[in-house]
mmCIF file with all atom_site columns, C-alpha atoms in Angstrom:
data_model
loop_
_atom_site.group_PDB
_atom_site.id
_atom_site.type_symbol
_atom_site.label_atom_id
_atom_site.label_alt_id
_atom_site.label_comp_id
_atom_site.label_asym_id
_atom_site.label_entity_id
_atom_site.label_seq_id
_atom_site.pdbx_PDB_ins_code
_atom_site.Cartn_x
_atom_site.Cartn_y
_atom_site.Cartn_z
_atom_site.occupancy
_atom_site.B_iso_or_equiv
_atom_site.pdbx_formal_charge
_atom_site.auth_seq_id
_atom_site.auth_comp_id
_atom_site.auth_asym_id
_atom_site.auth_atom_id
_atom_site.pdbx_PDB_model_num
ATOM 1  C CA . MET A 1 1  ? 10.996 -2.262 -4.992  1.00 0.00 ? 204 MET A CA 1
ATOM 2  C CA . ALA A 1 2  ? 8.548  0.499  -4.322  1.00 0.00 ? 205 ALA A CA 1
ATOM 3  C CA . LEU A 1 3  ? 5.726  -1.879 -4.474  1.00 0.00 ? 206 LEU A CA 1
ATOM 4  C CA . SER A 1 4  ? 7.465  -4.164 -1.733  1.00 0.00 ? 207 SER A CA 1
ATOM 5  C CA . ARG A 1 5  ? 8.021  -0.992 0.591   1.00 0.00 ? 208 ARG A CA 1
ATOM 6  C CA . LYS A 1 6  ? 4.206  -0.284 0.226   1.00 0.00 ? 209 LYS A CA 1
ATOM 7  C CA . LEU A 1 7  ? 3.199  -3.716 1.289   1.00 0.00 ? 210 LEU A CA 1
ATOM 8  C CA . LEU A 1 8  ? 5.486  -3.567 3.806   1.00 0.00 ? 211 LEU A CA 1
ATOM 9  C CA . VAL A 1 9  ? 4.159  -0.539 5.333   1.00 0.00 ? 212 VAL A CA 1
ATOM 10 C CA . VAL A 1 10 ? 0.728  -2.167 5.137   1.00 0.00 ? 213 VAL A CA 1
ATOM 11 C CA . THR A 1 11 ? 1.654  -5.363 6.813   1.00 0.00 ? 214 THR A CA 1
ATOM 12 C CA . ALA A 1 12 ? 3.641  -2.994 9.479   1.00 0.00 ? 215 ALA A CA 1
ATOM 13 C CA . ALA A 1 13 ? 0.313  -0.687 9.994   1.00 0.00 ? 216 ALA A CA 1
ATOM 14 C CA . ALA A 1 14 ? -1.729 -3.916 10.497  1.00 0.00 ? 217 ALA A CA 1
ATOM 15 C CA . LYS A 1 15 ? 0.305  -4.781 13.358  1.00 0.00 ? 218 LYS A CA 1
ATOM 16 C CA . HIS A 1 16 ? -0.887 -1.679 15.265  1.00 0.00 ? 219 HIS A CA 1
ATOM 17 C CA . ASP A 1 17 ? -4.087 -0.049 13.280  1.00 0.00 ? 220 ASP A CA 1
ATOM 18 C CA . LEU A 1 18 ? -6.014 -2.255 11.354  1.00 0.00 ? 221 LEU A CA 1
ATOM 19 C CA . ALA A 1 19 ? -8.255 0.260  9.953   1.00 0.00 ? 222 ALA A CA 1
ATOM 20 C CA . ASP A 1 20 ? -5.334 2.114  8.884   1.00 0.00 ? 223 ASP A CA 1
ATOM 21 C CA . ALA A 1 21 ? -3.892 -1.007 7.127   1.00 0.00 ? 224 ALA A CA 1
ATOM 22 C CA . ALA A 1 22 ? -7.039 -1.634 5.564   1.00 0.00 ? 225 ALA A CA 1
ATOM 23 C CA . ARG A 1 23 ? -7.233 2.063  4.054   1.00 0.00 ? 226 ARG A CA 1
ATOM 24 C CA . ARG A 1 24 ? -3.669 1.939  2.848   1.00 0.00 ? 227 ARG A CA 1
ATOM 25 C CA . LEU A 1 25 ? -4.306 -1.634 1.394   1.00 0.00 ? 228 LEU A CA 1
ATOM 26 C CA . ASP A 1 26 ? -7.445 -0.288 -0.488  1.00 0.00 ? 229 ASP A CA 1
ATOM 27 C CA . ARG A 1 27 ? -5.706 2.756  -1.903  1.00 0.00 ? 230 ARG A CA 1
ATOM 28 C CA . LEU A 1 28 ? -2.576 0.712  -3.254  1.00 0.00 ? 231 LEU A CA 1
ATOM 29 C CA . MET A 1 29 ? -5.098 -1.732 -4.831  1.00 0.00 ? 232 MET A CA 1
ATOM 30 C CA . LYS A 1 30 ? -7.097 1.140  -6.386  1.00 0.00 ? 233 LYS A CA 1
ATOM 31 C CA . ASP A 1 31 ? -3.880 2.681  -7.760  1.00 0.00 ? 234 ASP A CA 1
ATOM 32 C CA . LEU A 1 32 ? -2.818 -0.708 -9.170  1.00 0.00 ? 235 LEU A CA 1
ATOM 33 C CA . ASP A 1 33 ? -5.973 -1.277 -10.796 1.00 0.00 ? 236 ASP A CA 1
ATOM 34 C CA . GLU A 1 34 ? -6.020 1.902  -12.436 1.00 0.00 ? 237 GLU A CA 1
ATOM 35 C CA . GLY A 1 35 ? -2.360 1.347  -13.895 1.00 0.00 ? 238 GLY A CA 1
ATOM 36 C CA . ARG A 1 36 ? -0.483 3.386  -11.311 1.00 0.00 ? 239 ARG A CA 1
ATOM 37 C CA . PHE A 1 37 ? 2.298  1.659  -9.912  1.00 0.00 ? 240 PHE A CA 1
ATOM 38 C CA . PRO A 1 38 ? 4.773  2.721  -7.264  1.00 0.00 ? 241 PRO A CA 1
ATOM 39 C CA . GLU A 1 39 ? 7.831  4.295  -8.611  1.00 0.00 ? 242 GLU A CA 1
ATOM 40 C CA . GLY A 1 40 ? 11.309 3.860  -6.996  1.00 0.00 ? 243 GLY A CA 1
ATOM 41 C CA . ASP A 1 41 ? 14.659 1.817  -6.715  1.00 0.00 ? 244 ASP A CA 1
#
């Protein structure tokens, strides 16, 4: 669930601020590559 929420935040940000969305996506991908998965529901 937490990963889904993170992806939704990225897509919502892309509607208003593409640069911010790109930064968020880069950060999320780096975390995933390093084995850090979002925790939550």
